[in-house]
Short mmCIF file of C-alpha atoms and ligand atoms in Angstrom, two decimals:
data_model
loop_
_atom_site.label_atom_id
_atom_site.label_comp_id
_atom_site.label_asym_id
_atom_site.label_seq_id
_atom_site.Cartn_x
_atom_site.Cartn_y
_atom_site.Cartn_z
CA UNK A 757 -47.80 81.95 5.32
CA UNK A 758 -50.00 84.59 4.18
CA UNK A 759 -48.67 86.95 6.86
CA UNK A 760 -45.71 88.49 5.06
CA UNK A 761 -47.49 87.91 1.24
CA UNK A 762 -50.46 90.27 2.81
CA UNK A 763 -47.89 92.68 4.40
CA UNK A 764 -45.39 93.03 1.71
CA UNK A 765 -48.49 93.57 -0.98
CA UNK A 766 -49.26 96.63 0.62
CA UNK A 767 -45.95 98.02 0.63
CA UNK A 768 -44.41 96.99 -2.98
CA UNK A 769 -41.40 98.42 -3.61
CA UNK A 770 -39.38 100.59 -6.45
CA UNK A 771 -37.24 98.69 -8.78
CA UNK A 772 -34.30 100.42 -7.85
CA UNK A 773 -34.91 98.72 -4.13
CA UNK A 774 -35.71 95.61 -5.62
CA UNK A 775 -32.89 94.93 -7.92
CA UNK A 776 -28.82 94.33 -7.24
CA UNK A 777 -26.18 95.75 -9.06
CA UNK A 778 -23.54 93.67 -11.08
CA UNK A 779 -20.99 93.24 -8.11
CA UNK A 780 -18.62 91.10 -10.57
CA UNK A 781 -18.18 93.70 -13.00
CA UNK A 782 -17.43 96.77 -10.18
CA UNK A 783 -13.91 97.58 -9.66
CA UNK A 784 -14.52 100.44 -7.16
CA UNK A 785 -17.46 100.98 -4.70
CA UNK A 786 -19.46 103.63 -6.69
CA UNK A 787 -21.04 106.33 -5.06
CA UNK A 788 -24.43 104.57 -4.71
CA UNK A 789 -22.66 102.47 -2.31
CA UNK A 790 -20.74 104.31 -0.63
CA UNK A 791 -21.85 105.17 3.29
CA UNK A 792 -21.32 107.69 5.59
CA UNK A 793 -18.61 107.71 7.92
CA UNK A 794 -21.16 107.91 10.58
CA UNK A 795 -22.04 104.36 10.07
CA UNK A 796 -18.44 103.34 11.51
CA UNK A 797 -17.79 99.62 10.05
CA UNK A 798 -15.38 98.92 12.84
CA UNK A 799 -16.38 97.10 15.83
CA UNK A 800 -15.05 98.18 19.10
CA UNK A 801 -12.28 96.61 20.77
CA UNK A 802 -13.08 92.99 21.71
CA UNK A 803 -12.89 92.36 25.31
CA UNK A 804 -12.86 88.74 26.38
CA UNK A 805 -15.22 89.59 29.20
CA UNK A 806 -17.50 91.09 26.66
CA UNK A 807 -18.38 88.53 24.13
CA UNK A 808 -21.96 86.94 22.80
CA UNK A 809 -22.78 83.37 24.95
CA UNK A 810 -22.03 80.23 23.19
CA UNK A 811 -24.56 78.04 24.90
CA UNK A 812 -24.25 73.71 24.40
CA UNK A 813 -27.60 72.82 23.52
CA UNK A 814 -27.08 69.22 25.46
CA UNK A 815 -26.17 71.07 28.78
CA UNK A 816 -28.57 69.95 31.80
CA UNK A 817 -29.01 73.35 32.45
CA UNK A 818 -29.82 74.69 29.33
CA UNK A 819 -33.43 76.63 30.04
CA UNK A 820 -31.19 78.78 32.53
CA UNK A 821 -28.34 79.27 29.99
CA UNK A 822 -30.93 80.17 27.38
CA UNK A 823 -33.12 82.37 29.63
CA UNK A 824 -30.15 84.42 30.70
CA UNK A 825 -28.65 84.46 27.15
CA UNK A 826 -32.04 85.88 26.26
CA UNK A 827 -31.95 88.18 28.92
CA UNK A 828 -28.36 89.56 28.55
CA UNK A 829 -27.44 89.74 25.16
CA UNK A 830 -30.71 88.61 23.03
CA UNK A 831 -28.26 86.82 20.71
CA UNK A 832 -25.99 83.28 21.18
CA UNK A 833 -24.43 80.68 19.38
CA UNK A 834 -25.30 77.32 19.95
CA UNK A 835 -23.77 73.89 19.57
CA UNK A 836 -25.06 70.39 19.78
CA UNK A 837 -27.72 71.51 18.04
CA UNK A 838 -28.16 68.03 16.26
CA UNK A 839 -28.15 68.97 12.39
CA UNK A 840 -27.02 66.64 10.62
CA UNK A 841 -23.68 66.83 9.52
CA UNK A 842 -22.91 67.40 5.79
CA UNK A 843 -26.14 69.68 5.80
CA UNK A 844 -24.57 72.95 6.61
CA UNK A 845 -22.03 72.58 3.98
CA UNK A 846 -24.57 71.67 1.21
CA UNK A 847 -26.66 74.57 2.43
CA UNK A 848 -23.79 76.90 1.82
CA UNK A 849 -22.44 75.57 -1.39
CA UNK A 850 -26.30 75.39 -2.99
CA UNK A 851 -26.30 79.09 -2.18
CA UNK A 852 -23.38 79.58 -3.62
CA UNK A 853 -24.26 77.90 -6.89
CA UNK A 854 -27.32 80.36 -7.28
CA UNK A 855 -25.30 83.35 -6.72
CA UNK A 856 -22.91 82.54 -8.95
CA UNK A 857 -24.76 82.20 -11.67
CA UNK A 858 -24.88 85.27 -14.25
CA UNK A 859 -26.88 88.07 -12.98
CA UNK A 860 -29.08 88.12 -15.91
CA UNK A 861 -30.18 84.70 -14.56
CA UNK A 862 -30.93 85.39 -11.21
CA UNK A 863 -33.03 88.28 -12.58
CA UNK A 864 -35.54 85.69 -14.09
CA UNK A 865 -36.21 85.26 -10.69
CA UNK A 866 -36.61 88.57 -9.22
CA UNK A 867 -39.15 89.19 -6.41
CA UNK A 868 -42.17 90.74 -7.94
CA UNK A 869 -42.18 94.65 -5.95
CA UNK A 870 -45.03 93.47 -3.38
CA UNK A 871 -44.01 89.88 -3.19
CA UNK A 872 -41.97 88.28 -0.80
CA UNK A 873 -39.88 85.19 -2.35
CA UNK A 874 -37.40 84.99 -5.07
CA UNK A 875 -34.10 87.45 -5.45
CA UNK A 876 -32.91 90.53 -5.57
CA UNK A 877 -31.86 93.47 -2.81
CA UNK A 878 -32.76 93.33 0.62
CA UNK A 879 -36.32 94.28 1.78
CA UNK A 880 -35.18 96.83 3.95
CA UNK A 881 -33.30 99.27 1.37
CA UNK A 882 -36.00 101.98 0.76
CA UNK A 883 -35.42 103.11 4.14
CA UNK A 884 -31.78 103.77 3.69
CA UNK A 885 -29.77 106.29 1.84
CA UNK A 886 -27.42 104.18 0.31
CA UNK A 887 -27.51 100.51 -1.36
CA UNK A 888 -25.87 97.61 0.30
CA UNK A 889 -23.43 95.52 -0.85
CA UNK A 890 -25.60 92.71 -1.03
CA UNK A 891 -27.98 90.24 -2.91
CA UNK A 892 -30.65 87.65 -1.27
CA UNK A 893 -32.69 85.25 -2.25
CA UNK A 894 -35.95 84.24 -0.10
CA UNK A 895 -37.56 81.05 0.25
CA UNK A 896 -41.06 80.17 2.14
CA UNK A 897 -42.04 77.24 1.55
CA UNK A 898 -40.97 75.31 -1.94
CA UNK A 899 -38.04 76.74 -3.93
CA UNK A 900 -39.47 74.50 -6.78
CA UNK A 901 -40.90 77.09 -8.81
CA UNK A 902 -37.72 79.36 -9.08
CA UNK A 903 -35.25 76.69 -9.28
CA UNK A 904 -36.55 75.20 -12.11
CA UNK A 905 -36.47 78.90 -14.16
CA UNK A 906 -32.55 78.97 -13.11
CA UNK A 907 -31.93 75.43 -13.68
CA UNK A 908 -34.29 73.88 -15.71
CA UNK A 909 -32.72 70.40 -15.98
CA UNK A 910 -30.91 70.18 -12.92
CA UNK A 911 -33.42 71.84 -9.98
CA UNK A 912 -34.10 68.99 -7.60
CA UNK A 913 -31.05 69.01 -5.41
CA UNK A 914 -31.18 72.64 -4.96
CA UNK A 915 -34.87 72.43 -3.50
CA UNK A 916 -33.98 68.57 -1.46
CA UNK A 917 -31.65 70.76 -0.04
CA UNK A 918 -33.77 73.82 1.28
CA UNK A 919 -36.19 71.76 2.25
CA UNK A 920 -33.98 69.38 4.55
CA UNK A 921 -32.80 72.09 5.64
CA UNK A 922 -36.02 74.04 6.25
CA UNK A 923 -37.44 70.89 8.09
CA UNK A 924 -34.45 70.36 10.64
CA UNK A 925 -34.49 74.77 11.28
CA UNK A 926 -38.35 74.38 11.73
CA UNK A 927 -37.58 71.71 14.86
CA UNK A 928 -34.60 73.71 15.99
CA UNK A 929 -36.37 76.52 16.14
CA UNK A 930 -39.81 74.94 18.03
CA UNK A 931 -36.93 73.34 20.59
CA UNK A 932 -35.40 76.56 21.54
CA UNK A 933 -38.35 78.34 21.34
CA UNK A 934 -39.89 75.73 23.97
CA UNK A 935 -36.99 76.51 26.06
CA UNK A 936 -37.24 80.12 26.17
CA UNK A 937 -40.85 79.62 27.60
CA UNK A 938 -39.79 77.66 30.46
CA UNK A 939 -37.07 79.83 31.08
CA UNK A 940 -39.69 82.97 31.41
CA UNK A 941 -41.66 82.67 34.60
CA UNK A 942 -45.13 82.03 32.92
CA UNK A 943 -47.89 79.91 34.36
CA UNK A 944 -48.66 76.78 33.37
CA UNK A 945 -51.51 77.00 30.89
CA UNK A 946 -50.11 80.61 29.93
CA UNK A 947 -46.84 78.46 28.22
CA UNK A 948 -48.84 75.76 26.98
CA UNK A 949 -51.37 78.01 25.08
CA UNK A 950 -48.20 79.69 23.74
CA UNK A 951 -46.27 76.84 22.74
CA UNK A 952 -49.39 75.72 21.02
CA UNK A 953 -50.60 78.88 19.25
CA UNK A 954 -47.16 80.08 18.19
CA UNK A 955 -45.78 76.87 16.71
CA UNK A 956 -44.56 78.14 13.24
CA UNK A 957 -45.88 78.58 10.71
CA UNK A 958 -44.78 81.94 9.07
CA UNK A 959 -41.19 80.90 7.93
CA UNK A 960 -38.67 82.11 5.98
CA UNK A 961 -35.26 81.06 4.44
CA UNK A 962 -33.03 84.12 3.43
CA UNK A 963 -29.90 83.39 1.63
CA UNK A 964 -28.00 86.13 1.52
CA UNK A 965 -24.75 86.74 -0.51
CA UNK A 966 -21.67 89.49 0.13
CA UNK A 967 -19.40 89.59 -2.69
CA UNK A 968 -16.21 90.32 -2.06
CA UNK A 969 -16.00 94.47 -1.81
CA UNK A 970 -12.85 96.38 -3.61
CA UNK A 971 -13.03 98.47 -0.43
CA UNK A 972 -15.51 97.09 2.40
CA UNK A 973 -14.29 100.13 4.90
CA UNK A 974 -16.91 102.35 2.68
CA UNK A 975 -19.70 100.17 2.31
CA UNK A 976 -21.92 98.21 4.13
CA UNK A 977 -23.68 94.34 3.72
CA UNK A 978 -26.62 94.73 5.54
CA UNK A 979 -28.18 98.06 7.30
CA UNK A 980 -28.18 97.85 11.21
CA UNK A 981 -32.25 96.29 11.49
CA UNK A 982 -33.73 94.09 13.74
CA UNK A 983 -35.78 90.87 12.74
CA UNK A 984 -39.19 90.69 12.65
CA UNK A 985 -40.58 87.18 13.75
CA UNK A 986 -39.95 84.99 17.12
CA UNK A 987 -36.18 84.12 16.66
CA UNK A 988 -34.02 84.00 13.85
CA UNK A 989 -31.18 80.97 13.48
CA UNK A 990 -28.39 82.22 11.13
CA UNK A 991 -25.50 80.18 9.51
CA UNK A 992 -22.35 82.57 9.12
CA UNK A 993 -20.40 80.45 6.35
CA UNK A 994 -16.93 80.73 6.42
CA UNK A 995 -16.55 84.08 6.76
CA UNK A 996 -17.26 86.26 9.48
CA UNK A 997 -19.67 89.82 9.18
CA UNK A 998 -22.33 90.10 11.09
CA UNK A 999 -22.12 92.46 13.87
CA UNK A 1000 -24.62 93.43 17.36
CA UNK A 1001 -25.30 96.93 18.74
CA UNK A 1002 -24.86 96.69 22.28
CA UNK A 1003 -26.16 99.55 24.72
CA UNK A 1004 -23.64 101.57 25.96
CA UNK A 1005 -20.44 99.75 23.77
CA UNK A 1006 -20.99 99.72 20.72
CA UNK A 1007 -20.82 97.18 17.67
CA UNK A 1008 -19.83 93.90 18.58
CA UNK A 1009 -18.50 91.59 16.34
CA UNK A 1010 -20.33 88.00 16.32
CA UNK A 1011 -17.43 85.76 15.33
CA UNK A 1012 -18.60 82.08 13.90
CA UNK A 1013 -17.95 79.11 15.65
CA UNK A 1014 -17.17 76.16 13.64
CA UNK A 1015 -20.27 73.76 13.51
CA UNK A 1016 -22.20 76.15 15.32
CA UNK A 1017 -25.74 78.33 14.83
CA UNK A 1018 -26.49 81.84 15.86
CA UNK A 1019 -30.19 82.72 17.60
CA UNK A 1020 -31.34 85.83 18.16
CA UNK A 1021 -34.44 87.06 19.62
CA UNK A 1022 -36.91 88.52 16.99
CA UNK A 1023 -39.42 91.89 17.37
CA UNK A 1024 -42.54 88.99 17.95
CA UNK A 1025 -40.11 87.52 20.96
CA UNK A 1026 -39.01 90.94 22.30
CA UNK A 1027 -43.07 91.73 22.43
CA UNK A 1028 -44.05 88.59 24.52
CA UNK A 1029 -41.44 88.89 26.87
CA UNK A 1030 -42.50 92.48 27.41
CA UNK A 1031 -38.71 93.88 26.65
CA UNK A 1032 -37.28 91.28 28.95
CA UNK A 1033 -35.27 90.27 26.30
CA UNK A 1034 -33.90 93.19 24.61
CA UNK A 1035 -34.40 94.14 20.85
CA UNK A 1036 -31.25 93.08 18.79
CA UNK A 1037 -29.80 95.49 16.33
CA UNK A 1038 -27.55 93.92 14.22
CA UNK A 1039 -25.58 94.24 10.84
CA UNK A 1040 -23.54 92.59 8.13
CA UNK A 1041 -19.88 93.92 7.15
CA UNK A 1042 -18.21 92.95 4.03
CA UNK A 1043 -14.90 91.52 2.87
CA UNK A 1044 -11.96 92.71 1.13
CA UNK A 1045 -10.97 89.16 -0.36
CA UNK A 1046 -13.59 86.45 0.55
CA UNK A 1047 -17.41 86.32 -1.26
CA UNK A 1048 -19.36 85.82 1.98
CA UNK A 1049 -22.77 83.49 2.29
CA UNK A 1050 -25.18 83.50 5.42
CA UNK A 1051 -28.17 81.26 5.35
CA UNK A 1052 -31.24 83.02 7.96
CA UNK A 1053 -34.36 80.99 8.99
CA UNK A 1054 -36.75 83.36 10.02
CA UNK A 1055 -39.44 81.43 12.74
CA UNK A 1056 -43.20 83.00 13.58
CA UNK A 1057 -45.96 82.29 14.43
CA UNK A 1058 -49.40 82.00 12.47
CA UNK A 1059 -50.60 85.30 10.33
CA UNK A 1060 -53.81 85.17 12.45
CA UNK A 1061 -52.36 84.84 15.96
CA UNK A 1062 -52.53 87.87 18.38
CA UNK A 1063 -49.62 89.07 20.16
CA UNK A 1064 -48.99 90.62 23.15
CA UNK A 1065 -46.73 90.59 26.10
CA UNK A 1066 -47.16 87.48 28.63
CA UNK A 1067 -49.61 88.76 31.75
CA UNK A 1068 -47.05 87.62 34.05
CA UNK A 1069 -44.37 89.60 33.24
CA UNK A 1070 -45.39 93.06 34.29
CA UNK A 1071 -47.62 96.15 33.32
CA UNK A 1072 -47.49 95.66 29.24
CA UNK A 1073 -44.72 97.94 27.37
CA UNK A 1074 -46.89 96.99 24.38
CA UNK A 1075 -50.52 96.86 23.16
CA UNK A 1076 -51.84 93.94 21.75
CA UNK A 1077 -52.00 93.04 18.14
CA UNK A 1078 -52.37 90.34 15.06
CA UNK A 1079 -48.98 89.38 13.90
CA UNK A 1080 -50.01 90.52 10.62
CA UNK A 1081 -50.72 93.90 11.80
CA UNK A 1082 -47.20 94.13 13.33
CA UNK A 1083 -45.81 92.90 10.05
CA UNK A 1084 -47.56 95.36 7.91
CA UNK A 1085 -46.64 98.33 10.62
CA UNK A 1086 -43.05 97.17 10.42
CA UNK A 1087 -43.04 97.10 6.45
CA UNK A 1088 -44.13 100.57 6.29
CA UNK A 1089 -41.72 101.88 9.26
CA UNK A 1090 -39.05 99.78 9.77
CA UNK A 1091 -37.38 100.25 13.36
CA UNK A 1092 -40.42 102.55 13.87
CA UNK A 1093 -42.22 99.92 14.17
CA UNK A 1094 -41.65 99.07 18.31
CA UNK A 1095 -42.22 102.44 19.25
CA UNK A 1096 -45.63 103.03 17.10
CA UNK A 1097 -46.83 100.01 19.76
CA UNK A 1098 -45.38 100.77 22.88
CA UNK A 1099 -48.00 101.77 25.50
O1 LIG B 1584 -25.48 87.94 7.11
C1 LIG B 1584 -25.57 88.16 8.31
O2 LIG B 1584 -24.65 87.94 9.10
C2 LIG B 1584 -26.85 88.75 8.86
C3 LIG B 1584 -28.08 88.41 8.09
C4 LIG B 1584 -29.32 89.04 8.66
O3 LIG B 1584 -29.27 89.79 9.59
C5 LIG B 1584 -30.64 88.77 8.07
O4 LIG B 1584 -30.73 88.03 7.04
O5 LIG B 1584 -31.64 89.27 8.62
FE1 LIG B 1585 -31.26 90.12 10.44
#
């Protein structure tokens, strides 16, 4: 747990980065807001030979499936994935009851400028020129704390839910993760050390909300980043927005699937698999008419574990390092961060 505390400590940020504007009360996109035309929110044509693997968790096959998802595309959507059903839904409307409260309420719970839970902007605004149109609120662990400040009779579903929620991501996340190791041509004791020293432990639940935008061709939800641990397992809710870079085409839409989840591999996974699996740049669009809600679960390993790419899988692309030295490095440089470790 301590990994991204320690990290974020030594980077705190400004206030400005920290805290969201009013969406409710804007009529227009202000200036602040308002991004380049380089940025391009439009994804390319979609090409039905060209779209992101939808992979059913219960297939026989499934550690080939996985491996070549991995391989291909670093991102997928997958079904059967055995959550329970009902949970989705409560995830998405308990997120939606925090952000709608007034913002002066979800200030009370404002992460502090080097700490790493609570709301306001996204962590990865200081390196951007403009703001996005966007609010989060980030959970490791307990949500007790904060949910009683915002609801101070009424807190315990909010935090039953996160942390049902939480527990069925964390074994989600182990089984696919367990997957991707067989699927990567490792030896024996190589994939049992790994399963066993990477179980998670650094975890992270990032609710993030997109009000609906008075004109979402000029602004953006969340700045084209990769993520930083193993894998990451979003929800899209309802409403469609996030959006891969893919080499050579362009931005790719990632449209939802009812019922289903979307993996993609983190910085952590890209490092182990010595850029087998390739780094995924992605981003979050807004909407003209719908207030949009994605729910991320961020999977890692331990703070203390050391990283570096698998001996079997070639000369290493990348030195060897403590996750929490990769964290801090990619605090302090964002999509720097791959290239300050490449060998
Ligand atoms: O909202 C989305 O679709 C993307 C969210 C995301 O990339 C993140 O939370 O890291
Ligand atoms: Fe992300």
């Amino acid at each position: 747990m301590s990994t991204l505390l320690e990290a974020y400590k030594n980077n705190p940020l400004q206030l400005h980065h920290l805290i969201p504007v009013d969406f409710h009360s804007l009529r227009a996109v202000p200036e602040s807001h308002v991004w380049p035309e380089s940025y391009n929110f439009r994804p390319s044509p979609s090409d039905e030979n060209f779209s992101i693997p939808i992979v059913d968790l219960a297939d026989p096959n499934v550690k080939d499936i996985v491996g070549r998802a991995c391989q291909t595309w670093g991102i997928f959507q997958v079904t059967n994935h055995g959550l329970p059903s009902g949970l989705l839904e409560e995830v998405e409307s308990a997120a939606r009851r925090l952000f709608s409260l007034p913002t002066e309420q979800k200030k009370k719970v404002l992460r502090s400028p080097g700490g790493a839970t609570g709301y306001g902007c996204a962590r990865i605004a200081p390196f951007f020129p403009k703001f996005m149109w966007h609010e989060g609120f980030t959970i490791m662990g307990s949500s007790v704390d904060h949910a009683r400040v915002l609801w101070p009779l009424d807190y315990k579903h909010f935090c039953d839910v996160m942390d049902e929620y939480q527990k069925h991501m964390k074994t989600l996340a182990h089984e696919l993760f367990l997957t991707i190791l067989n699927s990567l041509d490792l030896s024996e004791p190589e994939k049992n050390w790994a399963a066993a020293v990477y179980d998670s432990e650094s975890n992270a639940l990032q609710l993030n909300s997109y009000p609906s935008c008075p004109d979402p061709t000029r602004t953006l939800g969340l700045a084209p980043h990769t993520d930083s641990l193993l894998l990451t397992i979003l929800h899209q809710c309802e409403t469609n927005g996030l959006q891969t870079f893919r080499d050579g085409f362009g931005w790719v839409s990632v449209p939802r699937v009812s019922g289903a989840l979307t993996v993609n591999v983190g910085d952590l996974l890209h490092i182990l698999s010595n850029g087998r699996f390739p780094m995924v740049c992605h981003r979050a669009v807004v909407n003209g008419t719908r207030h949009r809600i994605s729910v991320a679960y961020f999977y890692g390993p331990r703070a203390d574990s050391v990283i570096g790419p698998f001996s079997k899988l070639g000369f290493p692309r990348y030195r060897t390092l403590t996750v929490k030295e990769y964290i801090g490095i990619k605090a302090a440089h964002l999509g720097e961060a791959l290239s300050l470790i490449a060998i």
